[in-house]
Amino acid sequence: MFGRAGCAGDNYLPSMQLLPTVLLKPGEADRIVAGHPWIYHGSVLRLTQPAADGELVQVKDHRQRFLGVGFYNSRSKIVVRVLSPERVDADQAFFEQRIRAALTVRQRHLPQASSFRVVNAESDFLSGLIIDKYEDVLVVQTSSLGMDQRKPVILAALHGIFSPRAIVERNEASSRKFEGLPDANGILAGSLEGPVAIKLNGLQFEVDVLGGHKTGLYLDQQVNYQRVAELAKGAHVLDAFSFLGGFGLHAARAGAAQVHLLDQSGDVIAGALRHAAANGFAERCSAEAVNVFDWLKAQTVTKPHEKVIPRWDLIVLDPPSFTRNRAAVPDALRGYKEIHLRALKLLKTGGTLATFCCSHHVNAGLFQDTVLSAAFDARRILRRVATYSQSPDHPIIPMIPETEYLKGFAFEVVR
Ligand code: SAH
């Protein structure tokens, strides 16, 4: 998709010549040529003529070599989001072609799925655009001004490809305010009553696309639900930070003896219990609305001469990102260490800890170091038996490090 940055070639559009040009400073072109779409203010040498926020501009290096076209926004720290190394127009045909290309990637890597992320912004070279598919309902997020202004052509493209029952927008991402965009939430096309019933790996979920977390579900764990469930047969499973119980319900289907779900939100826990019942696991599932930190503490704090009795065979930890930015990393690591230390005390010898970190700022190495530091304090030795990443509908483009954020491990407690 990101071919070589060409000169004016066969697909040259005459109108492009009229686009304002953003000239980059020397040394700033390489990462754009390599496929990263973000251009910061500090990289810009000058603008050849005034550009309106949200409009297409062409990007050239300081020697006037054409690098691509992208959306301009003077109000954002990211002043240009490159769309293409070619002279494209951001019209319906362009979005149709790009969305179909993204869909092909999902069909190749998640062939069984009927609900998944169709477009994941930078992962699909569409910075500022997310599209999730929940069966026949689509949820759109536009987090850049240029994308937001193209909503009509994006919707037209989506109608052409999917003929959806409804298209909803969930535009409350905090990043929108950095682009000068207000919050927006509602039905853009079609009609929708109540939650959307979907199948995920064959299990039933009811998705509140207008009010649920993210766009309704944590689709990025779709593949990991199955893989973690492989470790759950006959197990007593604790699913901490459960949301609707994605991990716990898959574990129950895989033959877990008992599953206990923990989430701080009472509404979420009520929803999780409904899902357990709807899937036929009510008898083996229990749930509590609690703060996981407090709950783990209460389970592991002992009186002198008392010992913690490990009761669990499998503990899943899937907390929210504790880091909004790099400065928050040390505090986040303290939080990660604490829950791991306590979880490790509660695991039987031979039991498994399946743990996830969705913070882009904490890489896999740092995350594992944190778990090992907790294991040291708990005097436990771990065998790593699996590594996890985000599901393939959230593709990782290594040249765009920001596209990689979810990592996880399964560790068995050796002793
Ligand atoms: N495992 C879930 C996703 C978890 S997202 C899934 O696969 O769907 C993180 C969840 O943790 C959210 O549902 C949020 O409500 C909950 N949460 C955040 N902080 C918490 C805390 N301190 N104690 C308990 N739950 C918490």
CSV table of N, CA, C and O in Angstrom, one decimal, residues 9-72:
chain,number,residue,atom,x,y,z
A,9,GLY,N,3.8,10.8,-11.5
A,9,GLY,CA,3.8,9.6,-12.4
A,9,GLY,C,2.5,9.5,-13.2
A,9,GLY,O,1.8,10.5,-13.4
A,10,ASP,N,2.2,8.2,-13.5
A,10,ASP,CA,1.0,8.0,-14.3
A,10,ASP,C,-0.3,8.5,-13.7
A,10,ASP,O,-1.2,9.0,-14.3
A,11,ASN,N,-0.4,8.3,-12.3
A,11,ASN,CA,-1.6,8.6,-11.6
A,11,ASN,C,-1.6,10.0,-11.1
A,11,ASN,O,-2.2,10.3,-10.1
A,12,TYR,N,-0.9,10.9,-11.8
A,12,TYR,CA,-0.8,12.3,-11.4
A,12,TYR,C,-2.1,13.0,-11.6
A,12,TYR,O,-2.7,12.9,-12.7
A,13,LEU,N,-2.6,13.6,-10.6
A,13,LEU,CA,-3.9,14.4,-10.7
A,13,LEU,C,-3.5,15.8,-10.9
A,13,LEU,O,-2.8,16.4,-10.1
A,14,PRO,N,-4.0,16.5,-12.0
A,14,PRO,CA,-3.6,17.9,-12.2
A,14,PRO,C,-3.9,18.8,-11.1
A,14,PRO,O,-3.1,19.7,-10.7
A,15,SER,N,-5.1,18.5,-10.4
A,15,SER,CA,-5.5,19.4,-9.3
A,15,SER,C,-4.4,19.4,-8.2
A,15,SER,O,-4.4,20.3,-7.4
A,16,MET,N,-3.6,18.3,-8.1
A,16,MET,CA,-2.7,18.2,-7.0
A,16,MET,C,-1.7,19.3,-7.0
A,16,MET,O,-1.1,19.7,-6.0
A,17,GLN,N,-1.4,19.8,-8.2
A,17,GLN,CA,-0.4,20.8,-8.4
A,17,GLN,C,-0.8,22.1,-7.6
A,17,GLN,O,0.0,22.8,-7.1
A,18,LEU,N,-2.1,22.2,-7.4
A,18,LEU,CA,-2.6,23.4,-6.7
A,18,LEU,C,-2.6,23.2,-5.2
A,18,LEU,O,-2.8,24.2,-4.4
A,19,LEU,N,-2.3,22.0,-4.7
A,19,LEU,CA,-2.3,21.8,-3.2
A,19,LEU,C,-1.2,22.6,-2.6
A,19,LEU,O,-0.1,22.6,-3.1
A,20,PRO,N,-1.5,23.1,-1.4
A,20,PRO,CA,-0.4,23.7,-0.7
A,20,PRO,C,0.7,22.7,-0.4
A,20,PRO,O,0.4,21.5,-0.2
A,21,THR,N,1.9,23.1,-0.3
A,21,THR,CA,3.0,22.1,-0.1
A,21,THR,C,3.7,22.4,1.3
A,21,THR,O,4.0,23.5,1.6
A,22,VAL,N,3.8,21.3,2.0
A,22,VAL,CA,4.6,21.3,3.3
A,22,VAL,C,6.0,20.8,3.0
A,22,VAL,O,6.2,19.7,2.5
A,23,LEU,N,7.0,21.7,3.1
A,23,LEU,CA,8.3,21.3,2.9
A,23,LEU,C,9.0,20.9,4.2
A,23,LEU,O,8.8,21.6,5.2
A,24,LEU,N,9.6,19.8,4.2
A,24,LEU,CA,10.2,19.3,5.4
A,24,LEU,C,11.7,19.8,5.6
A,24,LEU,O,12.3,20.0,4.6
A,25,LYS,N,12.1,19.8,6.8
A,25,LYS,CA,13.5,20.2,7.1
A,25,LYS,C,14.4,19.0,6.6
A,25,LYS,O,14.0,17.9,6.6
A,26,PRO,N,15.7,19.3,6.3
A,26,PRO,CA,16.6,18.2,6.0
A,26,PRO,C,16.6,17.2,7.1
A,26,PRO,O,16.5,17.6,8.3
A,27,GLY,N,16.7,15.9,6.7
A,27,GLY,CA,16.7,14.9,7.7
A,27,GLY,C,15.4,14.4,8.2
A,27,GLY,O,15.3,13.4,8.9
A,28,GLU,N,14.3,15.0,7.8
A,28,GLU,CA,13.0,14.7,8.3
A,28,GLU,C,12.2,13.8,7.4
A,28,GLU,O,11.1,13.3,7.7
A,29,ALA,N,12.7,13.5,6.2
A,29,ALA,CA,12.0,12.8,5.2
A,29,ALA,C,12.0,11.3,5.4
A,29,ALA,O,11.0,10.6,5.0
A,30,ASP,N,13.1,10.8,6.0
A,30,ASP,CA,13.3,9.3,5.9
A,30,ASP,C,12.1,8.6,6.6
A,30,ASP,O,11.7,7.6,6.1
A,31,ARG,N,11.7,9.1,7.8
A,31,ARG,CA,10.6,8.3,8.5
A,31,ARG,C,9.3,8.3,7.7
A,31,ARG,O,8.6,7.4,7.7
A,32,ILE,N,9.1,9.4,6.9
A,32,ILE,CA,7.9,9.4,6.1
A,32,ILE,C,8.0,8.4,4.9
A,32,ILE,O,7.1,7.7,4.6
A,33,VAL,N,9.2,8.5,4.3
A,33,VAL,CA,9.4,7.5,3.2
A,33,VAL,C,9.3,6.1,3.7
A,33,VAL,O,8.8,5.2,3.1
A,34,ALA,N,9.7,5.8,5.0
A,34,ALA,CA,9.7,4.5,5.6
A,34,ALA,C,8.3,4.1,6.0
A,34,ALA,O,8.0,2.9,6.3
A,35,GLY,N,7.3,5.0,5.9
A,35,GLY,CA,5.9,4.7,6.1
A,35,GLY,C,5.3,5.3,7.4
A,35,GLY,O,4.1,5.1,7.6
A,36,HIS,N,6.0,6.0,8.2
A,36,HIS,CA,5.4,6.6,9.3
A,36,HIS,C,4.6,7.8,8.9
A,36,HIS,O,5.1,8.7,8.1
A,37,PRO,N,3.3,8.0,9.3
A,37,PRO,CA,2.4,9.0,8.7
A,37,PRO,C,2.5,10.3,9.5
A,37,PRO,O,1.8,11.3,9.0
A,38,TRP,N,3.2,10.5,10.6
A,38,TRP,CA,3.0,11.7,11.4
A,38,TRP,C,4.1,12.7,11.1
A,38,TRP,O,5.3,12.4,11.1
A,39,ILE,N,3.7,13.9,10.8
A,39,ILE,CA,4.7,15.0,10.7
A,39,ILE,C,4.4,16.0,11.8
A,39,ILE,O,3.3,16.6,11.8
A,40,TYR,N,5.4,16.3,12.6
A,40,TYR,CA,5.2,17.3,13.7
A,40,TYR,C,5.6,18.7,13.2
A,40,TYR,O,6.4,18.8,12.3
A,41,HIS,N,5.1,19.7,13.9
A,41,HIS,CA,5.5,21.0,13.6
A,41,HIS,C,7.0,21.2,13.4
A,41,HIS,O,7.4,21.9,12.5
A,42,GLY,N,7.7,20.6,14.3
A,42,GLY,CA,9.2,20.9,14.4
A,42,GLY,C,9.9,20.3,13.1
A,42,GLY,O,11.0,20.7,12.9
A,43,SER,N,9.2,19.5,12.4
A,43,SER,CA,9.8,18.9,11.2
A,43,SER,C,9.6,19.8,9.9
A,43,SER,O,10.2,19.5,8.9
A,44,VAL,N,8.8,20.8,10.1
A,44,VAL,CA,8.4,21.5,8.9
A,44,VAL,C,9.3,22.7,8.7
A,44,VAL,O,9.5,23.5,9.6
A,45,LEU,N,9.8,22.8,7.4
A,45,LEU,CA,10.6,24.0,7.0
A,45,LEU,C,9.7,25.1,6.8
A,45,LEU,O,9.8,26.2,7.3
A,46,ARG,N,8.8,24.9,5.9
A,46,ARG,CA,7.8,26.0,5.6
A,46,ARG,C,6.6,25.4,4.8
A,46,ARG,O,6.7,24.3,4.2
A,47,LEU,N,5.6,26.3,4.7
A,47,LEU,CA,4.4,26.0,3.9
A,47,LEU,C,4.4,26.9,2.8
A,47,LEU,O,4.6,28.1,2.9
A,48,THR,N,4.2,26.4,1.5
A,48,THR,CA,4.4,27.3,0.4
A,48,THR,C,3.2,28.3,0.2
A,48,THR,O,3.4,29.3,-0.4
A,49,GLN,N,2.1,27.9,0.6
A,49,GLN,CA,0.9,28.8,0.6
A,49,GLN,C,0.0,28.4,1.7
A,49,GLN,O,0.1,27.3,2.2
A,50,PRO,N,-0.9,29.3,2.2
A,50,PRO,CA,-1.7,28.9,3.3
A,50,PRO,C,-2.6,27.7,3.0
A,50,PRO,O,-3.1,27.5,1.9
A,51,ALA,N,-2.7,26.9,4.1
A,51,ALA,CA,-3.6,25.7,3.9
A,51,ALA,C,-4.6,25.7,5.0
A,51,ALA,O,-4.4,26.1,6.1
A,52,ALA,N,-5.8,25.3,4.6
A,52,ALA,CA,-6.9,25.3,5.6
A,52,ALA,C,-6.8,24.0,6.4
A,52,ALA,O,-6.4,22.9,5.9
A,53,ASP,N,-7.1,24.1,7.7
A,53,ASP,CA,-7.1,22.9,8.6
A,53,ASP,C,-8.1,21.9,8.1
A,53,ASP,O,-9.2,22.2,7.7
A,54,GLY,N,-7.6,20.7,8.0
A,54,GLY,CA,-8.4,19.5,7.6
A,54,GLY,C,-8.3,19.3,6.1
A,54,GLY,O,-8.7,18.2,5.6
A,55,GLU,N,-7.6,20.2,5.3
A,55,GLU,CA,-7.5,20.0,3.9
A,55,GLU,C,-6.2,19.1,3.6
A,55,GLU,O,-5.3,18.9,4.4
A,56,LEU,N,-6.3,18.6,2.3
A,56,LEU,CA,-5.1,17.8,1.8
A,56,LEU,C,-4.0,18.8,1.5
A,56,LEU,O,-4.2,19.9,1.0
A,57,VAL,N,-2.8,18.4,1.8
A,57,VAL,CA,-1.6,19.1,1.4
A,57,VAL,C,-0.6,18.1,0.8
A,57,VAL,O,-0.8,16.9,1.0
A,58,GLN,N,0.3,18.6,0.0
A,58,GLN,CA,1.4,17.6,-0.5
A,58,GLN,C,2.6,17.9,0.4
A,58,GLN,O,2.8,19.0,0.9
A,59,VAL,N,3.4,16.8,0.6
A,59,VAL,CA,4.5,16.9,1.4
A,59,VAL,C,5.8,16.6,0.5
A,59,VAL,O,5.8,15.7,-0.3
A,60,LYS,N,6.7,17.5,0.7
A,60,LYS,CA,8.0,17.3,-0.1
A,60,LYS,C,9.2,17.5,0.9
A,60,LYS,O,9.1,18.1,1.9
A,61,ASP,N,10.3,16.9,0.5
A,61,ASP,CA,11.5,17.1,1.3
A,61,ASP,C,12.1,18.5,0.9
A,61,ASP,O,11.6,19.2,0.0
A,62,HIS,N,13.2,18.8,1.6
A,62,HIS,CA,13.8,20.2,1.4
A,62,HIS,C,14.3,20.3,0.0
A,62,HIS,O,14.5,21.5,-0.5
A,63,ARG,N,14.5,19.2,-0.8
A,63,ARG,CA,14.9,19.3,-2.2
A,63,ARG,C,13.7,19.3,-3.1
A,63,ARG,O,13.9,19.1,-4.3
A,64,GLN,N,12.6,19.4,-2.6
A,64,GLN,CA,11.3,19.4,-3.4
A,64,GLN,C,11.0,18.1,-4.0
A,64,GLN,O,10.2,18.0,-4.9
A,65,ARG,N,11.5,17.0,-3.4
A,65,ARG,CA,11.1,15.6,-3.8
A,65,ARG,C,9.8,15.3,-3.2
A,65,ARG,O,9.6,15.4,-2.0
A,66,PHE,N,8.8,14.9,-4.0
A,66,PHE,CA,7.5,14.6,-3.5
A,66,PHE,C,7.5,13.3,-2.6
A,66,PHE,O,8.1,12.3,-3.0
A,67,LEU,N,6.8,13.4,-1.4
A,67,LEU,CA,6.8,12.3,-0.5
A,67,LEU,C,5.4,11.7,-0.3
A,67,LEU,O,5.3,10.6,0.1
A,68,GLY,N,4.4,12.6,-0.5
A,68,GLY,CA,3.0,12.0,-0.4
A,68,GLY,C,2.1,13.1,-0.1
A,68,GLY,O,2.4,14.3,-0.1
A,69,VAL,N,0.8,12.7,0.1
A,69,VAL,CA,-0.2,13.7,0.5
A,69,VAL,C,-0.8,13.3,1.8
A,69,VAL,O,-0.8,12.2,2.2
A,70,GLY,N,-1.3,14.3,2.5
A,70,GLY,CA,-1.9,14.0,3.8
A,70,GLY,C,-2.8,15.2,4.3
A,70,GLY,O,-2.9,16.2,3.7
A,71,PHE,N,-3.5,14.9,5.4
A,71,PHE,CA,-4.4,15.9,6.0
A,71,PHE,C,-3.6,16.9,6.9
A,71,PHE,O,-2.8,16.5,7.7
A,72,TYR,N,-3.9,18.2,6.7
A,72,TYR,CA,-3.2,19.3,7.4
A,72,TYR,C,-4.0,19.7,8.6
A,72,TYR,O,-5.3,19.8,8.5
